[in-house]
């Protein structure tokens, strides 16, 4: 897997020390909901809406390449776009009736996969609300389906012990007052004001209707009109937090009065966690500056909503996702894997397979994932390091051909491995401190021997117990603890 293209982001702005009135409203939180967030480890994203009826095509004609992504199919333009396309799309609510949809089956599958939170699209850019919103005519209530899908998802996942975050697109192609440019005339301003009120009302309505909601995942907040509404969004964030203490809000909601998004002009995070890691992951732990974060990832290259014809498009495997998951955990973040059910409400066969395979691995290696975060050790090409107080986990993605898993510890550290074993089976592994004779390198090297007869179909986790320096593995009885 190549990493160079999607591990970086725009370099963080240097703090400008500007006067900022509409900056960050929260400092780093350590309350119970945020502590839970830090232990989620794995999440599930679900993109479902009118676009799911189409799967990226209409009457056999594919929109791939002519629309940005299948959930963006309303934006289909150019020679392949059907005549009167947006009018056709906007009437899809009349045929929205996902017959197989069973939120409890989704939730059971997510549970089996090991997901601890779900992010569900309550309203994507097309403006269609999956709950019977009182503030819009464009909702499930005006479809043959009629059911409150958001309610079903919230209840089903909550019953499985999975926390629910609601995805909400501010950008709305259906509201007459919506404009991407800053309105310049009185009529435009009046329409925009109505739009802002509608957005506020829908958000308060969601929190009111679904008190189990743990967080809000905002999207579509990049247009100049929204960016210019910093006073409104600042107040709205306060209101949402007052209404639901403990609510987790991502950094994609708003910006300060200088137009600085995600982080205010002085570098403070605009929300509870960094929400910009989308189909890309941080290149290093350092660049995160200690902020909480998650990374949301498609299984295909760039389809969040269902895509019927995926030919020629690489689909990530369970092995790819295990690699990404542990990479996120090694930097203290959560990985959120996206699912795009088809128009009948069913997950695709590939998604079913991923859920099962990922679930089996995650269950067997849970100790290395949920309560294990970033550890301050050198990175290793073998895979990813995670850890807790006295345990260190090495997820081996690239198995060394010499059969030695070698880790480098600072010479002045106070803890070294005293025993090692395979996490999944408990098989004890020979461990030794090795003098590799590098001149001027005072580091301490610990070698774990991977037995030649050991085989694993996927990445495997070596668990190391750390102990006080001096009581280290030079003492044979400590190494033999598990033998
Ligand atoms: C947005 C949506 O447009 C898309 O349809 C999907 O819902 C996704 C989860 O979110 O797409 C984005 C938004 C932000 C970035 C990239 C894609 N970004 O900040 O890099």
Coordinates of C-alpha atoms and ligand atoms in Angstrom, one line a residue:
X1 CA 0.0 0.0 0.0
X2 CA 1.4 3.4 -0.9
X3 CA 1.3 5.9 1.9
X4 CA 3.0 9.0 0.6
X5 CA -0.1 10.5 -1.1
X6 CA -2.5 10.4 1.7
X7 CA -0.7 10.7 4.9
X8 CA -0.1 14.4 4.8
X9 CA -2.4 17.4 5.2
X10 CA -2.0 21.1 4.7
X11 CA 0.7 22.1 7.2
X12 CA -0.8 23.5 10.3
X13 CA -0.8 27.3 10.4
X14 CA 1.6 28.9 12.7
X15 CA -0.3 30.5 15.6
X16 CA -0.8 34.1 14.5
X17 CA -1.5 35.6 18.0
X18 CA -4.4 37.5 16.4
X19 CA -7.2 38.7 18.5
X20 CA -9.8 36.0 18.1
X21 CA -13.3 36.6 19.4
X22 CA -15.0 33.6 17.8
X23 CA -12.3 31.0 18.6
X24 CA -12.3 27.8 20.5
X25 CA -15.0 27.3 23.1
X26 CA -13.5 24.3 24.8
X27 CA -10.1 23.2 26.2
X28 CA -9.0 19.6 26.1
X29 CA -11.7 17.6 27.9
X30 CA -11.2 14.7 30.2
X31 CA -14.8 14.0 31.1
X32 CA -16.3 10.5 30.8
X33 CA -17.6 10.9 27.2
X34 CA -14.2 12.0 25.9
X35 CA -12.5 9.2 27.8
X36 CA -14.9 6.8 26.1
X37 CA -14.0 8.5 22.7
X38 CA -10.4 7.7 23.3
X39 CA -11.2 4.1 23.8
X40 CA -13.5 3.6 20.9
X41 CA -10.7 2.3 18.7
X42 CA -12.9 1.3 15.8
X43 CA -16.0 3.0 14.5
X44 CA -18.4 2.5 11.6
X45 CA -19.6 5.2 9.3
X46 CA -22.9 4.6 7.4
X47 CA -23.8 6.7 4.3
X48 CA -27.4 6.0 3.4
X49 CA -29.9 8.3 1.6
X50 CA -31.6 8.9 -1.7
X51 CA -28.3 8.4 -3.6
X52 CA -28.3 4.8 -2.2
X53 CA -31.2 4.0 -4.6
X54 CA -28.9 4.7 -7.6
X55 CA -25.5 3.2 -6.7
X56 CA -23.7 5.8 -8.9
X57 CA -25.8 5.2 -12.1
X58 CA -29.1 6.0 -13.6
X59 CA -30.9 3.8 -16.1
X60 CA -27.7 1.9 -16.8
X61 CA -25.6 5.0 -17.4
X62 CA -22.7 5.4 -15.0
X63 CA -21.9 8.7 -13.4
X64 CA -18.4 7.6 -12.3
X65 CA -16.0 10.3 -13.4
X66 CA -18.9 12.8 -14.1
X67 CA -20.0 13.2 -10.5
X68 CA -17.5 13.5 -7.6
X69 CA -18.7 10.3 -5.8
X70 CA -21.9 8.2 -5.8
X71 CA -23.4 10.2 -2.9
X72 CA -22.7 13.3 -4.9
X73 CA -24.6 11.9 -8.0
X74 CA -27.1 14.9 -7.9
X75 CA -24.1 17.0 -9.0
X76 CA -23.8 14.9 -12.2
X77 CA -23.0 17.2 -15.1
X78 CA -21.7 16.9 -18.7
X79 CA -22.6 14.9 -21.7
X80 CA -23.6 11.7 -19.8
X81 CA -25.9 13.4 -17.4
X82 CA -29.6 12.6 -18.0
X83 CA -31.9 15.4 -19.1
X84 CA -33.4 17.4 -16.2
X85 CA -31.2 15.5 -13.9
X86 CA -31.6 17.5 -10.7
X87 CA -35.4 17.5 -11.0
X88 CA -35.3 13.7 -11.4
X89 CA -33.0 13.4 -8.4
X90 CA -35.0 15.7 -6.2
X91 CA -38.1 13.5 -6.7
X92 CA -36.3 10.3 -5.5
X93 CA -38.0 10.7 -2.1
X94 CA -41.1 9.4 -3.9
X95 CA -39.5 6.1 -4.5
X96 CA -37.5 5.8 -1.3
X97 CA -38.5 2.5 0.2
X98 CA -35.6 0.3 1.3
X99 CA -37.5 -2.9 1.8
X100 CA -34.7 -4.9 3.5
X101 CA -33.6 -2.3 5.9
X102 CA -33.1 -3.7 9.4
X103 CA -31.2 -1.3 11.7
X104 CA -30.9 -4.1 14.3
X105 CA -29.1 -6.3 11.8
X106 CA -26.7 -3.4 11.0
X107 CA -26.1 -2.9 14.7
X108 CA -25.5 -6.6 15.4
X109 CA -23.0 -6.7 12.5
X110 CA -21.2 -3.6 13.8
X111 CA -21.0 -5.1 17.2
X112 CA -19.5 -8.3 15.8
X113 CA -17.0 -6.2 13.9
X114 CA -15.9 -4.5 17.1
X115 CA -17.1 -1.0 16.4
X116 CA -17.7 1.1 19.5
X117 CA -19.3 4.0 17.7
X118 CA -21.3 4.7 14.6
X119 CA -21.6 7.8 12.6
X120 CA -24.9 7.9 10.7
X121 CA -25.9 10.3 7.9
X122 CA -29.1 12.0 9.1
X123 CA -29.0 14.5 6.2
X124 CA -26.4 14.5 3.4
X125 CA -25.8 17.4 0.9
X126 CA -29.1 16.6 -1.0
X127 CA -31.0 17.9 2.0
X128 CA -33.2 14.7 2.4
X129 CA -33.7 14.1 6.2
X130 CA -33.8 10.5 7.3
X131 CA -35.9 11.5 10.3
X132 CA -39.4 13.1 10.1
X133 CA -38.2 16.6 10.6
X134 CA -40.8 19.2 11.4
X135 CA -38.7 21.8 9.7
X136 CA -38.7 20.4 6.2
X137 CA -41.0 18.7 3.8
X138 CA -38.1 16.8 2.3
X139 CA -37.9 13.9 4.7
X140 CA -38.7 10.2 5.2
X141 CA -42.2 11.2 6.2
X142 CA -42.7 12.2 2.5
X143 CA -41.6 8.9 1.2
X144 CA -43.3 5.5 0.9
X145 CA -40.9 4.3 3.6
X146 CA -42.3 6.7 6.2
X147 CA -40.3 5.2 9.1
X148 CA -38.0 7.2 11.3
X149 CA -34.7 5.8 10.1
X150 CA -32.5 7.9 12.4
X151 CA -34.6 6.8 15.4
X152 CA -34.3 3.1 14.4
X153 CA -30.5 3.4 14.0
X154 CA -30.1 5.3 17.3
X155 CA -32.2 2.7 19.2
X156 CA -30.6 -0.3 17.5
X157 CA -27.0 0.7 18.0
X158 CA -27.6 2.1 21.5
X159 CA -29.1 -1.3 22.4
X160 CA -25.9 -3.0 21.3
X161 CA -23.8 -0.7 23.4
X162 CA -22.5 1.2 20.4
X163 CA -22.4 5.0 20.8
X164 CA -24.2 7.1 18.1
X165 CA -22.8 10.1 16.4
X166 CA -25.0 12.0 13.9
X167 CA -23.6 13.1 10.6
X168 CA -25.2 16.3 9.5
X169 CA -24.4 18.2 6.3
X170 CA -24.8 21.9 6.6
X171 CA -24.5 22.3 2.8
X172 CA -28.1 21.7 1.5
X173 CA -29.0 21.5 -2.1
X174 CA -32.7 21.4 -1.3
X175 CA -33.3 24.5 0.8
X176 CA -34.2 27.5 -1.3
X177 CA -32.3 29.9 1.0
X178 CA -29.0 28.0 0.7
X179 CA -26.3 29.7 -1.2
X180 CA -22.6 28.9 -1.4
X181 CA -21.5 32.5 -1.9
X182 CA -22.1 35.2 0.7
X183 CA -25.4 36.7 -0.1
X184 CA -25.1 40.3 -1.4
X185 CA -28.7 41.5 -1.7
X186 CA -31.6 41.7 0.7
X187 CA -33.5 38.8 -0.7
X188 CA -30.4 36.6 -0.6
X189 CA -29.7 37.7 3.0
X190 CA -33.3 36.9 4.0
X191 CA -33.1 33.5 2.4
X192 CA -29.8 32.8 4.2
X193 CA -31.2 33.9 7.5
X194 CA -34.0 31.4 7.0
X195 CA -31.6 28.7 6.1
X196 CA -29.5 29.4 9.3
X197 CA -32.7 29.2 11.4
X198 CA -33.7 25.9 9.7
X199 CA -30.2 24.5 10.4
X200 CA -30.4 25.5 14.0
X201 CA -33.9 24.1 14.4
X202 CA -33.0 20.8 12.8
X203 CA -29.9 20.3 15.0
X204 CA -31.9 21.1 18.2
X205 CA -34.6 18.8 16.9
X206 CA -32.1 16.0 16.5
X207 CA -30.8 16.4 20.0
X208 CA -34.3 16.6 21.4
X209 CA -35.6 13.6 19.5
X210 CA -32.5 11.4 20.1
X211 CA -31.2 12.0 23.6
X212 CA -28.9 9.0 23.3
X213 CA -26.8 10.9 20.7
X214 CA -23.2 11.1 21.9
X215 CA -21.7 13.4 19.2
X216 CA -22.3 15.4 16.0
X217 CA -20.2 14.9 12.9
X218 CA -20.5 18.0 10.7
X219 CA -19.9 18.2 7.0
X220 CA -20.4 20.7 4.2
X221 CA -19.1 23.6 6.2
X222 CA -16.6 24.9 3.7
X223 CA -18.7 27.4 1.6
X224 CA -18.0 31.1 2.0
X225 CA -21.6 31.7 3.2
X226 CA -21.2 29.5 6.2
X227 CA -17.6 30.7 6.8
X228 CA -18.9 34.2 7.0
X229 CA -21.5 33.2 9.5
X230 CA -19.0 32.8 12.3
X231 CA -21.0 34.7 14.8
X232 CA -24.0 32.5 14.3
X233 CA -22.0 29.3 14.4
X234 CA -20.1 30.3 17.6
X235 CA -23.4 30.9 19.3
X236 CA -24.9 27.7 18.0
X237 CA -22.0 25.7 19.3
X238 CA -22.6 27.2 22.7
X239 CA -26.3 26.4 22.5
X240 CA -25.7 22.8 21.4
X241 CA -23.3 22.3 24.3
X242 CA -25.7 23.8 26.8
X243 CA -28.5 21.7 25.6
X244 CA -26.5 18.5 25.9
X245 CA -23.6 18.6 28.3
X246 CA -21.0 16.1 27.3
X247 CA -21.8 16.2 23.6
X248 CA -18.8 15.7 21.4
X249 CA -18.5 18.1 18.5
X250 CA -15.9 17.6 15.7
X251 CA -13.7 20.4 14.4
X252 CA -15.4 20.6 11.0
X253 CA -18.4 22.6 12.4
X254 CA -17.1 26.1 12.2
X255 CA -14.4 28.7 11.8
X256 CA -13.3 31.9 13.5
X257 CA -13.9 35.4 12.2
X258 CA -10.7 35.2 10.2
X259 CA -12.0 32.3 8.2
X260 CA -9.7 29.8 10.0
X261 CA -11.4 26.3 9.9
X262 CA -10.8 23.3 12.2
X263 CA -8.3 25.4 14.2
X264 CA -8.7 29.0 15.1
X265 CA -6.2 31.6 14.0
X266 CA -4.1 31.0 17.2
X267 CA -4.0 27.3 16.6
X268 CA -6.6 26.1 19.1
X269 CA -8.8 23.3 18.0
X270 CA -12.4 24.4 17.1
X271 CA -14.1 21.4 18.8
X272 CA -13.4 18.4 20.8
X273 CA -11.5 16.4 18.3
X274 CA -9.8 16.9 15.0
X275 CA -12.2 15.9 12.2
X276 CA -10.1 16.5 9.1
X277 CA -8.6 13.1 8.7
X278 CA -10.6 11.8 5.8
X279 CA -9.2 9.2 3.4
X280 CA -5.8 10.3 4.7
X281 CA -4.0 9.7 8.0
X282 CA -1.5 11.8 9.9
X283 CA 2.1 11.1 8.9
X284 CA 3.2 11.2 12.5
X285 CA 1.9 11.5 16.1
X286 CA 3.8 14.7 16.6
X287 CA 1.8 16.6 14.0
X288 CA -1.4 16.0 15.9
X289 CA -0.2 18.3 18.7
X290 CA -1.9 16.2 21.4
X291 CA -5.4 16.6 20.0
X292 CA -7.9 13.8 19.8
X293 CA -8.8 12.6 16.3
X294 CA -10.4 10.0 14.2
X295 CA -9.8 8.9 10.6
X296 CA -12.7 8.1 8.4
X297 CA -12.1 5.8 5.5
X298 CA -13.9 4.4 2.5
X299 CA -13.4 0.8 1.5
X300 CA -13.2 1.7 -2.2
X301 CA -11.2 4.6 -3.4
X302 CA -13.8 7.3 -3.0
X303 CA -17.4 6.1 -2.6
X304 CA -19.2 6.8 0.6
X305 CA -22.6 6.0 -0.7
X306 CA -23.3 2.7 -2.4
X307 CA -21.6 2.1 -5.8
X308 CA -23.1 -0.7 -7.9
X309 CA -20.2 -1.1 -10.3
X310 CA -16.9 -1.1 -8.6
X311 CA -15.0 -2.6 -11.5
X312 CA -11.5 -1.2 -11.8
X313 CA -11.7 0.3 -8.3
X314 CA -9.5 -1.2 -5.6
X315 CA -11.5 -2.4 -2.6
X316 CA -9.6 -2.4 0.7
X317 CA -9.3 -5.8 2.3
X318 CA -9.6 -6.8 5.9
X319 CA -5.8 -6.8 6.0
X320 CA -5.6 -3.3 4.7
X321 CA -8.1 -2.1 7.4
X322 CA -6.2 -3.9 10.2
X323 CA -3.1 -2.1 9.1
X324 CA -4.9 1.2 9.1
X325 CA -6.7 0.5 12.4
X326 CA -3.4 -0.2 14.2
X327 CA -1.7 2.7 12.5
X328 CA -4.5 5.0 13.9
X329 CA -4.3 3.4 17.3
X330 CA -0.5 3.9 17.4
X331 CA -1.1 7.6 17.0
X332 CA -3.9 7.6 19.6
X333 CA -6.8 7.9 17.1
X334 CA -9.9 5.9 16.1
X335 CA -10.4 4.4 12.6
X336 CA -14.0 4.7 11.2
X337 CA -14.7 2.4 8.4
X338 CA -17.5 3.5 6.0
X339 CA -20.3 1.3 4.9
X340 CA -22.7 2.2 2.1
X341 CA -25.8 0.0 2.1
X342 CA -27.6 -0.5 -1.2
X343 CA -31.0 0.8 -2.1
X344 CA -32.7 -2.1 -0.4
X345 CA -30.9 -1.2 2.8
X346 CA -28.5 -4.2 2.7
X347 CA -24.7 -4.1 3.1
X348 CA -22.8 -5.3 0.1
X349 CA -21.2 -8.7 0.1
X350 CA -17.7 -7.2 0.4
X351 CA -18.8 -5.2 3.4
X352 CA -20.3 -8.3 5.0
X353 CA -17.0 -10.1 4.5
X354 CA -14.9 -7.1 5.8
X355 CA -17.1 -6.9 8.9
X356 CA -16.7 -10.6 9.7
X357 CA -13.0 -10.8 9.0
X358 CA -12.1 -7.5 10.8
X359 CA -14.4 -8.6 13.7
X360 CA -12.5 -11.9 14.1
X361 CA -9.2 -10.1 14.2
X362 CA -10.3 -7.3 16.5
X363 CA -11.9 -9.7 18.9
X364 CA -8.7 -11.8 19.1
X365 CA -6.5 -8.8 19.6
X366 CA -8.7 -6.5 21.6
X367 CA -6.1 -5.8 24.2
X368 CA -3.9 -4.2 21.7
X369 CA -6.6 -1.9 20.4
X370 CA -9.1 -0.4 22.8
X371 CA -7.2 0.4 25.9
X372 CA -3.9 0.8 24.2
X373 CA -2.8 4.1 22.7
X374 CA 0.3 5.9 21.5
X375 CA 3.6 4.9 23.0
X376 CA 6.6 7.1 22.9
X377 CA 9.1 4.8 21.2
X378 CA 10.7 4.8 17.8
X379 CA 8.5 3.7 14.9
X380 CA 9.3 0.3 13.4
X381 CA 8.9 -0.9 9.9
X382 CA 7.4 -4.2 11.1
X383 CA 4.2 -2.5 11.9
X384 CA 2.6 -0.6 14.7
X385 CA 3.2 -0.1 18.4
X386 CA 0.4 0.5 20.9
X387 CA 0.5 0.2 24.7
X388 CA -0.8 0.9 28.1
X389 CA 0.9 1.3 31.5
X390 CA 2.9 -1.9 31.6
X391 CA 2.2 -3.6 28.4
X392 CA 3.4 -3.0 24.9
X393 CA 1.9 -4.4 21.7
X394 CA 3.6 -4.8 18.4
X395 CA 1.3 -5.5 15.6
X396 CA 3.4 -7.2 13.0
X397 CA 2.3 -6.3 9.5
X398 CA 5.6 -6.9 7.8
X399 CA 7.2 -10.0 9.2
X400 CA 11.0 -9.8 9.4
X401 CA 12.7 -12.5 7.3
X402 CA 15.3 -13.1 10.0
X403 CA 12.7 -14.1 12.5
X404 CA 13.7 -11.4 15.0
X405 CA 11.3 -8.6 16.1
X406 CA 13.7 -6.0 17.3
X407 CA 12.6 -3.0 19.3
X408 CA 14.6 0.0 20.2
X409 CA 14.4 1.5 23.7
X410 CA 16.0 4.7 25.0
X411 CA 19.0 4.0 27.1
X412 CA 17.8 6.3 29.9
X413 CA 14.3 4.8 30.0
X414 CA 13.2 3.1 33.2
X415 CA 11.3 0.1 31.7
X416 CA 12.2 -2.7 29.4
X417 CA 10.4 -5.9 28.3
X418 CA 10.6 -8.7 30.7
X419 CA 8.5 -11.2 28.8
X420 CA 6.8 -11.6 25.5
X421 CA 4.1 -13.8 24.0
X422 CA 1.8 -14.0 21.1
X423 CA -1.3 -12.1 22.1
X424 CA -3.8 -14.3 20.3
X425 CA -2.6 -17.7 21.5
X426 CA -0.5 -16.9 24.6
X427 CA 2.5 -18.7 23.2
X428 CA 5.6 -17.6 25.1
X429 CA 8.4 -16.0 23.0
X430 CA 12.1 -16.0 23.7
X431 CA 13.1 -12.4 24.5
X432 CA 16.6 -11.0 25.0
X433 CA 18.4 -7.7 25.3
X434 CA 20.9 -7.6 22.4
X435 CA 24.1 -5.8 22.0
X436 CA 24.2 -5.1 18.3
X437 CA 27.4 -3.1 18.5
X438 CA 26.4 0.2 16.9
X439 CA 29.0 2.7 17.8
X440 CA 27.7 5.9 19.5
X441 CA 24.3 4.4 19.8
X442 CA 23.4 4.1 23.5
X443 CA 19.9 2.7 22.8
X444 CA 18.9 -0.7 24.2
X445 CA 17.7 -3.3 21.8
X446 CA 15.2 -5.9 22.7
X447 CA 14.8 -9.0 20.4
X448 CA 11.8 -11.1 20.4
X449 CA 12.2 -14.4 18.5
X450 CA 9.4 -15.2 16.1
X451 CA 9.4 -19.0 16.0
X452 CA 10.1 -20.5 12.5
X453 CA 7.2 -22.8 12.8
X454 CA 4.8 -19.9 13.6
X455 CA 2.4 -19.0 10.8
X456 CA -0.3 -16.4 10.8
X457 CA -2.7 -15.7 7.9
X458 CA -2.9 -12.0 8.9
X459 CA -1.0 -9.4 10.9
X460 CA -0.3 -10.8 14.4
X461 CA 0.3 -9.1 17.7
X462 CA 3.3 -9.7 20.1
X463 CA 2.6 -8.6 23.6
X464 CA 5.5 -7.5 25.8
X465 CA 5.4 -7.0 29.5
X466 CA 7.4 -4.1 30.7
X467 CA 9.3 -4.1 33.9
X468 CA 11.8 -2.0 35.8
X469 CA 15.2 -1.6 34.2
X470 CA 17.6 -3.9 36.1
X471 CA 14.9 -6.5 36.5
X472 CA 15.0 -6.8 32.8
X473 CA 15.2 -9.9 30.6
X474 CA 18.8 -10.5 31.5
X475 CA 17.2 -12.4 34.4
X476 CA 16.2 -15.7 32.8
X477 CA 13.4 -16.4 35.3
X478 CA 11.6 -13.2 34.1
X479 CA 11.8 -14.2 30.5
X480 CA 10.5 -17.6 31.3
X481 CA 7.4 -16.2 33.0
X482 CA 5.1 -17.5 30.3
X483 CA 7.0 -20.6 29.3
Ligands
LIG1 C1 -17.6 15.0 2.5 C2 -18.7 14.7 1.6 O1 -18.8 15.6 0.6 C3 -18.7 13.3 1.2 O2 -19.8 13.0 0.3 C4 -18.7 12.3 2.4 O3 -19.9 12.5 3.1 C5 -17.5 12.7 3.2 C6 -17.5 11.9 4.5 O4 -17.5 14.0 3.6 O5 -16.4 15.0 1.7 C7 -15.3 15.6 2.1 C8 -15.3 16.5 3.1 C9 -14.1 17.1 3.5 C10 -12.9 16.7 2.9 C11 -12.9 15.7 1.9 C12 -14.1 15.2 1.5 N1 -11.7 17.2 3.4 O6 -11.7 18.0 4.3 O7 -10.6 16.8 2.9

